[in-house]
XYZ file of C-alpha atoms in Angstrom:
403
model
C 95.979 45.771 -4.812
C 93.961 44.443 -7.522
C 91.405 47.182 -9.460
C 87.962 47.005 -7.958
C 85.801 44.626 -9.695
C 82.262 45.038 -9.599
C 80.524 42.056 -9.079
C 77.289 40.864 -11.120
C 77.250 36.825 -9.604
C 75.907 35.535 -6.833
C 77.211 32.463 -6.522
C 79.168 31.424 -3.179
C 82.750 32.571 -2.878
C 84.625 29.502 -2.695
C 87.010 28.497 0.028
C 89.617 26.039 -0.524
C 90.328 24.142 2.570
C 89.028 22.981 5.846
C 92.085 24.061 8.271
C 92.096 26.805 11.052
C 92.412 29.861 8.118
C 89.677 28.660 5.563
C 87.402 28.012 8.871
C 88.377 31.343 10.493
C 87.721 33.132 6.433
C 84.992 31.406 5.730
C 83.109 32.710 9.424
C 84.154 35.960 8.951
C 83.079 36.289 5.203
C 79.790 34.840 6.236
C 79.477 37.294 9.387
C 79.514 39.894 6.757
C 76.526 38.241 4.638
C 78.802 36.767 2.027
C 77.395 33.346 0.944
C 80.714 30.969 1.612
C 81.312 27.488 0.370
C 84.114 25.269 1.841
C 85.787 22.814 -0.397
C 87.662 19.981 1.667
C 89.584 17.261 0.152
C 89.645 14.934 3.107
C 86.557 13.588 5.060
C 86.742 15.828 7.831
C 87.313 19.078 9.141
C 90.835 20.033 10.378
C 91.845 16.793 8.568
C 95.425 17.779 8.533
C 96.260 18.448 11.816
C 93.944 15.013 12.690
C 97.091 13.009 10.829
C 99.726 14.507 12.710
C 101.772 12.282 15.430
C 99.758 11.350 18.983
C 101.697 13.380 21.511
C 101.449 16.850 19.565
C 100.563 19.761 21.361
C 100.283 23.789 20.218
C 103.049 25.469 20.181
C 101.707 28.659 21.043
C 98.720 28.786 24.059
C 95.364 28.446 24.029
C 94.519 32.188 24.353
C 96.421 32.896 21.184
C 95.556 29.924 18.954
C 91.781 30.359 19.082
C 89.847 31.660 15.937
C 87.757 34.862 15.483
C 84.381 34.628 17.166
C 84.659 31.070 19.555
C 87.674 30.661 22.175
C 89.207 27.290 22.617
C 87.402 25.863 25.382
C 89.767 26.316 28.974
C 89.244 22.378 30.086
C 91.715 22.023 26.855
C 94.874 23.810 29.120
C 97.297 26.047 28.145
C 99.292 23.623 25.709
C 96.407 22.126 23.728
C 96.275 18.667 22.119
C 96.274 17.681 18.992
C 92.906 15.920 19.597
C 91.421 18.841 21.604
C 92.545 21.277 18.570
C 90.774 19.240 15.924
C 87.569 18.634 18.443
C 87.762 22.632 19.033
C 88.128 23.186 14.830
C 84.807 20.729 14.039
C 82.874 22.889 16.697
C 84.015 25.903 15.110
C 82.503 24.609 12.152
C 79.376 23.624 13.808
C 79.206 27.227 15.556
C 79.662 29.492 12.821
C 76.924 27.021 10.384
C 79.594 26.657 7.959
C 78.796 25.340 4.538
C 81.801 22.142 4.560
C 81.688 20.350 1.198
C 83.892 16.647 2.551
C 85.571 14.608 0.469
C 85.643 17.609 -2.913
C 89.360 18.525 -3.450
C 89.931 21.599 -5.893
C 91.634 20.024 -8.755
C 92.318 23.329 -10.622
C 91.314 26.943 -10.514
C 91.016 29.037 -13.932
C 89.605 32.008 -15.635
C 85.549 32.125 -16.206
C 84.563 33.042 -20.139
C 84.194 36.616 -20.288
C 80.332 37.413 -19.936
C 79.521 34.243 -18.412
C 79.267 36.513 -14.809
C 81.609 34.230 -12.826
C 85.220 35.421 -12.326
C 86.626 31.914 -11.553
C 85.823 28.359 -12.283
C 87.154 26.006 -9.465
C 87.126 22.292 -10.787
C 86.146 19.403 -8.977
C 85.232 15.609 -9.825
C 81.958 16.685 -9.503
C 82.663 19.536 -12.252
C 83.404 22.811 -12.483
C 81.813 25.102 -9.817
C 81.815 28.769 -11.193
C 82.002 31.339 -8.396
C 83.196 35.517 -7.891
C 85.458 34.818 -5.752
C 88.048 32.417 -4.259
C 89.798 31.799 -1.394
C 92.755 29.623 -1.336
C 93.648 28.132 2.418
C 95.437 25.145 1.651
C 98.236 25.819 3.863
C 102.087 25.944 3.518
C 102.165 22.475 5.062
C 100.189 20.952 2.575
C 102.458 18.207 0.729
C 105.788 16.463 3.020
C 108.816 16.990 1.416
C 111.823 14.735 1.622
C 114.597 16.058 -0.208
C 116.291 13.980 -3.259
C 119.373 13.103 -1.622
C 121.926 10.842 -3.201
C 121.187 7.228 -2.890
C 117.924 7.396 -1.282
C 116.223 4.531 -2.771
C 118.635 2.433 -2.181
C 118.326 2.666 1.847
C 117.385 -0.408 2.986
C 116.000 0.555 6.558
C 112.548 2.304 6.855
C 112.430 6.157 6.005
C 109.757 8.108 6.118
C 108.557 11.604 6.586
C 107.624 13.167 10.349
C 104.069 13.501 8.740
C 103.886 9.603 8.571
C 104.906 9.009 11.768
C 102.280 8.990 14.704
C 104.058 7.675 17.995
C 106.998 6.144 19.683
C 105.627 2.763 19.874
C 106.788 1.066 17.279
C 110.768 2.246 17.573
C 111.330 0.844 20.562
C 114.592 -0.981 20.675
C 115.444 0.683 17.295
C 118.424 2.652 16.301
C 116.422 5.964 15.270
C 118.187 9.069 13.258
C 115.636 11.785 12.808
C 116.552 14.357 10.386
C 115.950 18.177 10.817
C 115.906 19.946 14.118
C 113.091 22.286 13.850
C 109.793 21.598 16.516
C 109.210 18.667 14.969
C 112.421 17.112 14.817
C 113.081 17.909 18.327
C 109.739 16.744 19.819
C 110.067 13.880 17.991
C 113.294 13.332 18.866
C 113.142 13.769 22.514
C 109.970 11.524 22.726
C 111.533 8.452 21.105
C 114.400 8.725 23.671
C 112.121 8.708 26.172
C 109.656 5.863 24.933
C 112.658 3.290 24.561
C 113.976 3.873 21.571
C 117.605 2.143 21.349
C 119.377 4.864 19.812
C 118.314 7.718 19.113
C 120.359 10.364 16.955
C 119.210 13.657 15.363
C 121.180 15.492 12.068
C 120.959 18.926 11.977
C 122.185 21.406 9.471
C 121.816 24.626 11.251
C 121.981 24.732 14.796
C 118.213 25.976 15.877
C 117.215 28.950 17.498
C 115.817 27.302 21.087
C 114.002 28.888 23.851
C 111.656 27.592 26.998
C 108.146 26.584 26.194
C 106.879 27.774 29.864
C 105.114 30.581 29.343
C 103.665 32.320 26.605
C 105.763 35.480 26.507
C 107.957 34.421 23.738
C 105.155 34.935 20.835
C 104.346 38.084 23.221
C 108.040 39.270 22.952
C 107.657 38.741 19.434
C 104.404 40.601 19.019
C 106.583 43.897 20.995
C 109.752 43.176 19.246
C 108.349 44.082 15.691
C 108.910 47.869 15.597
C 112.649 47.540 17.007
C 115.333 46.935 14.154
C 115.911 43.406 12.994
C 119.980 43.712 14.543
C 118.773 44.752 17.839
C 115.822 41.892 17.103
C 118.380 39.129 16.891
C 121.201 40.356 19.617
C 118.090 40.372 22.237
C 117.124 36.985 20.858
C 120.739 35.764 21.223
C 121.301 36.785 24.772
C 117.956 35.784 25.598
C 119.162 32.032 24.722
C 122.484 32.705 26.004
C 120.657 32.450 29.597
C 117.526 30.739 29.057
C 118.757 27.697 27.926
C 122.399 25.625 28.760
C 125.077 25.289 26.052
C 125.132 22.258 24.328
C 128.531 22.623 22.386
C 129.792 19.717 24.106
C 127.355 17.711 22.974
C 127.245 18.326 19.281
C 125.048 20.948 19.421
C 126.493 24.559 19.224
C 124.854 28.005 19.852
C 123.430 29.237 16.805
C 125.392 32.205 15.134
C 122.274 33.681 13.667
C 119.180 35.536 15.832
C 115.942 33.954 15.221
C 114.932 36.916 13.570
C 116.700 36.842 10.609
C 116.063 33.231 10.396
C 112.534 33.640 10.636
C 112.943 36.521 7.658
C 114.918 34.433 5.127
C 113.867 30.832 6.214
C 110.639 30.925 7.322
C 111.729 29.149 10.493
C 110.506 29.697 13.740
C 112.646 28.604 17.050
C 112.318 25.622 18.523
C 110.188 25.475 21.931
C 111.587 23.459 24.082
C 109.985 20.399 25.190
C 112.522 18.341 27.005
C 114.687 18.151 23.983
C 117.264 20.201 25.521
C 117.398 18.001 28.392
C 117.197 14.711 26.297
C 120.625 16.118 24.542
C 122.196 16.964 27.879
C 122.111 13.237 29.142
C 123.103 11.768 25.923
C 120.216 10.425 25.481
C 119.783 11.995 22.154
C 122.624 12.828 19.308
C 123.124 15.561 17.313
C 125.539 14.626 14.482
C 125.888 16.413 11.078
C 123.767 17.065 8.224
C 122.882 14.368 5.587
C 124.958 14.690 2.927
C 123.501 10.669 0.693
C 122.590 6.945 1.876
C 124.228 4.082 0.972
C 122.218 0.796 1.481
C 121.778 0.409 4.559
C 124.550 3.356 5.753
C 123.435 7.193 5.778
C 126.202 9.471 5.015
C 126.780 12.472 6.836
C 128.773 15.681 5.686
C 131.475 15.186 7.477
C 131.930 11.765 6.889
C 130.750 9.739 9.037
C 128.693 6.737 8.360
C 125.048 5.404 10.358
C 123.073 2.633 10.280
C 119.763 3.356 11.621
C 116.989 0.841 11.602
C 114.371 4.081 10.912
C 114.822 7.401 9.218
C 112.519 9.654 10.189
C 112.460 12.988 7.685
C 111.524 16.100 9.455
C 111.942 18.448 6.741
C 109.207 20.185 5.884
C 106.460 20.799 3.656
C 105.729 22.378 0.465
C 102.426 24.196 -0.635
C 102.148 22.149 -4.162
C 99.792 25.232 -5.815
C 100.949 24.739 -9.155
C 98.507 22.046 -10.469
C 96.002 24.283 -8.568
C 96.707 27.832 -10.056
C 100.111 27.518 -11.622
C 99.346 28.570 -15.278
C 97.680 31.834 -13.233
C 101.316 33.567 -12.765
C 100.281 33.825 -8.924
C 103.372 32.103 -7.359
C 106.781 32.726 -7.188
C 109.823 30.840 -8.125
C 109.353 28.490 -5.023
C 105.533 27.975 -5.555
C 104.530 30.557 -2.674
C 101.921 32.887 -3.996
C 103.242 36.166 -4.777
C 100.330 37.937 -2.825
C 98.711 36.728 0.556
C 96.091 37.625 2.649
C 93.967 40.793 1.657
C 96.242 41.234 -0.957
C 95.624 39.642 -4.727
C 97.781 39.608 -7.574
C 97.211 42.161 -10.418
C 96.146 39.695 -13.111
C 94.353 37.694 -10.840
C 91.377 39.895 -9.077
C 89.385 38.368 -6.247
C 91.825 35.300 -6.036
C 93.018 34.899 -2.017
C 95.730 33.110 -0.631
C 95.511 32.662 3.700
C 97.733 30.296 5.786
C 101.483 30.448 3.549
C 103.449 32.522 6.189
C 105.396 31.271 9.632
C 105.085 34.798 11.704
C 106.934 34.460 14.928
C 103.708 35.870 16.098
C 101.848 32.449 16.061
C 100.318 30.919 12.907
C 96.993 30.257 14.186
C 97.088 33.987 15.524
C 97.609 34.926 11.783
C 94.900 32.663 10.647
C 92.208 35.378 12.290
C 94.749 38.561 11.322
C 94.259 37.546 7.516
C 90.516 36.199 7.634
C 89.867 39.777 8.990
C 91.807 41.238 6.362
C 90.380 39.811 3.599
C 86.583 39.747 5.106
C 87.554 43.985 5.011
C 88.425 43.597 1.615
C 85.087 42.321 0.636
C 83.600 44.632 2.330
C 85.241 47.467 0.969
C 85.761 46.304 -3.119
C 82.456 44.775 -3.207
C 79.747 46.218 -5.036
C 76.640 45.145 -6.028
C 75.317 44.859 -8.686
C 71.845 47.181 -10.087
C 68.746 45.526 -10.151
C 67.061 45.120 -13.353
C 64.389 47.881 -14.378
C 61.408 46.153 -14.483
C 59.886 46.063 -18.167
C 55.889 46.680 -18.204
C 54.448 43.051 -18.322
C 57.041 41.912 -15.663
C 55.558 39.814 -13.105
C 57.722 38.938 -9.661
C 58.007 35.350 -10.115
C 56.923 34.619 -6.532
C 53.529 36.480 -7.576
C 50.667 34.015 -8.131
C 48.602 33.642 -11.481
């Protein structure tokens, strides 16, 4: 934990980012009396999940993905939409008077001169804004990432990343390989088949970790599960699957070797919950072949040799955080770009500088979103202090005193 800084500024603390954990921060900081800024880069709130495909729905239920202080209204159901979510983050907004700065990105965070009473300068195209504290809630899905593999720009069919796609509309009739069988793969996956794609294949690497979407117990299992050692963790998880859902072997898709646990731990991947995918493989109506190993014109090569022609690629492979033009010459982040201390927790050379929303807890993320805007609303709370007033000199007038 960072020393204790005392604080002699009173500008806003600064949040960066309009998503469920700058929203659920910025509330809570305010609840406490702290004046709050939000810095968005888009022109709306929840902007990212507003650009995410048509038919997406919360993976975890509508009793756990609310944030602290409003629930997610019940007309929304148990699996809630991405259109409900983003209706349910603007109102958020709207409840909790939140002070939303549109259309602002945070080009770069740095140092304040000493003595100038700010701690941090956050830059903007409208300037520099100086401020005691800052929150960064960017997200760990901030930037798609496609990786560099051989030959890519020579493909002559369409690729493009999961983030870019929005529904199944425009595949029909297509030959279709999506690539990466995590939730969004799948979903994606199993949706094309079902919309009338022509073909529709899925590569995957590692055979996922898959369980039932039809309750909510999983992310409650999870929740238990955490004090229990991480073999006995992954051997319940394993025979859990082993009955819960039908072996796919036959079809190109084996039983994973490795429990969800430890994949969660080293990966930051969370199982996939299932939603019809398993069913779409089971008819044939969807793939699974091999991992991409380069393209070649119009062919995609996979690792163990075989060769595809899809019309569309579609890239479900994650996302990066891109920090580094933000605070990279800080020393905050790791070799990967993650910063090196989240939630309540700042970096030693960096005090009062906040990073919520870079973990994938099996717990739920939005769950997490309110975990760490709690924890770091404490942390105000507690390192805060303010600063003396000024002792009045004799000829000292208020300035609110008339002439």
């Amino acid at each position: 934990m960072s020393p204790t800084p005392q604080r002699y500024f009173s500008a806003p603390t600064i949040v960066i980012g309009a998503g469920p954990h700058g929203l659920a921060t910025a509330a809570l900081l305010r609840r406490t009396g702290e004046p709050t800024l939000i810095l968005e880069r888009s022109d709306r709130v929840g902007a990212s999940w507003a650009q995410r495909y048509d038919h997406l729905r919360l993976h975890t239920t509508r009793g756990v993905s609310k944030l602290p202080g409003l629930p997610v209204p019940r007309q929304a159901g148990p699996w809630v939409s991405r259109d409900d979510y983003v209706r349910y983050l603007e109102r958020y907004a709207a409840h909790h008077r939140l002070d939303v700065r549109l259309a602002t990105p945070a080009q770069r965070i740095e140092r304040a001169e000493a003595g100038s009473g700010a701690q941090w300068l956050v830059h903007t195209p409208d300037g520099p804004v100086p401020t005691g504290a800052v929150v960064v809630a960017t997200g760990r899905c901030h930037t798609p990432h496609i990786p560099p593999w051989p030959g890519r720009s020579t493909f002559t069919g369409t690729l493009l990343h999961s983030a870019h796609y929005r529904s199944p509309a425009p595949y029909r009739g297509q030959h279709v390989l999506v690539i990466g069988a995590g939730n969004s793969g799948t979903e994606i996956a199993g949706v094309l088949a079902g919309a009338g794609a022509g073909r529709v294949r899925i590569a995957v690497r590692t055979p996922p970790n898959i369980l039932p979407r039809s309750s909510a117990r999983w992310h409650a299992v999870g929740r238990l599960a955490e004090a229990l050692p991480l073999a006995w963790r992954d051997r319940t998880s394993l025979l859990t699957q082993h009955f819960a859902v039908p072996d796919l072997t036959s079809r190109g898709l084996p039983r994973p070797r490795t429990g969800l646990y430890t994949r969660n731990l080293l990966d930051g991947v969370n199982p996939v919950l299932d939603h019809g995918f398993v069913d779409a493989v089971r008819s044939g109506r969807v793939e699974p072949v091999g991992a991409v190993q380069a393209f070649d014109g119009p062919d995609v090569l996979l690792a163990d040799g075989t060769r595809l022609r899809p019309d569309t690629v579609i890239a479900a492979t994650g996302y990066r955080p891109n920090l580094h033009d933000l605070v990279g010459p800080l020393g905050v982040l790791d070799e990967a770009g993650h910063p090196l201390a989240i939630g309540a927790q700042t970096h030693p050379a960096a005090a009062r500088l906040y990073f919520t929303g870079y973990t994938n807890p099996l717990t739920g993320v939005l769950r997490q979103a309110g975990i760490e805007a709690r924890a770091i609303a404490h942390a105000f709370r507690r390192e805060t202090v303010q600063a003396p007033l000024p002792t009045p000199q004799a000829g000292d007038r208020p300035a609110d005193t008339p002439s």
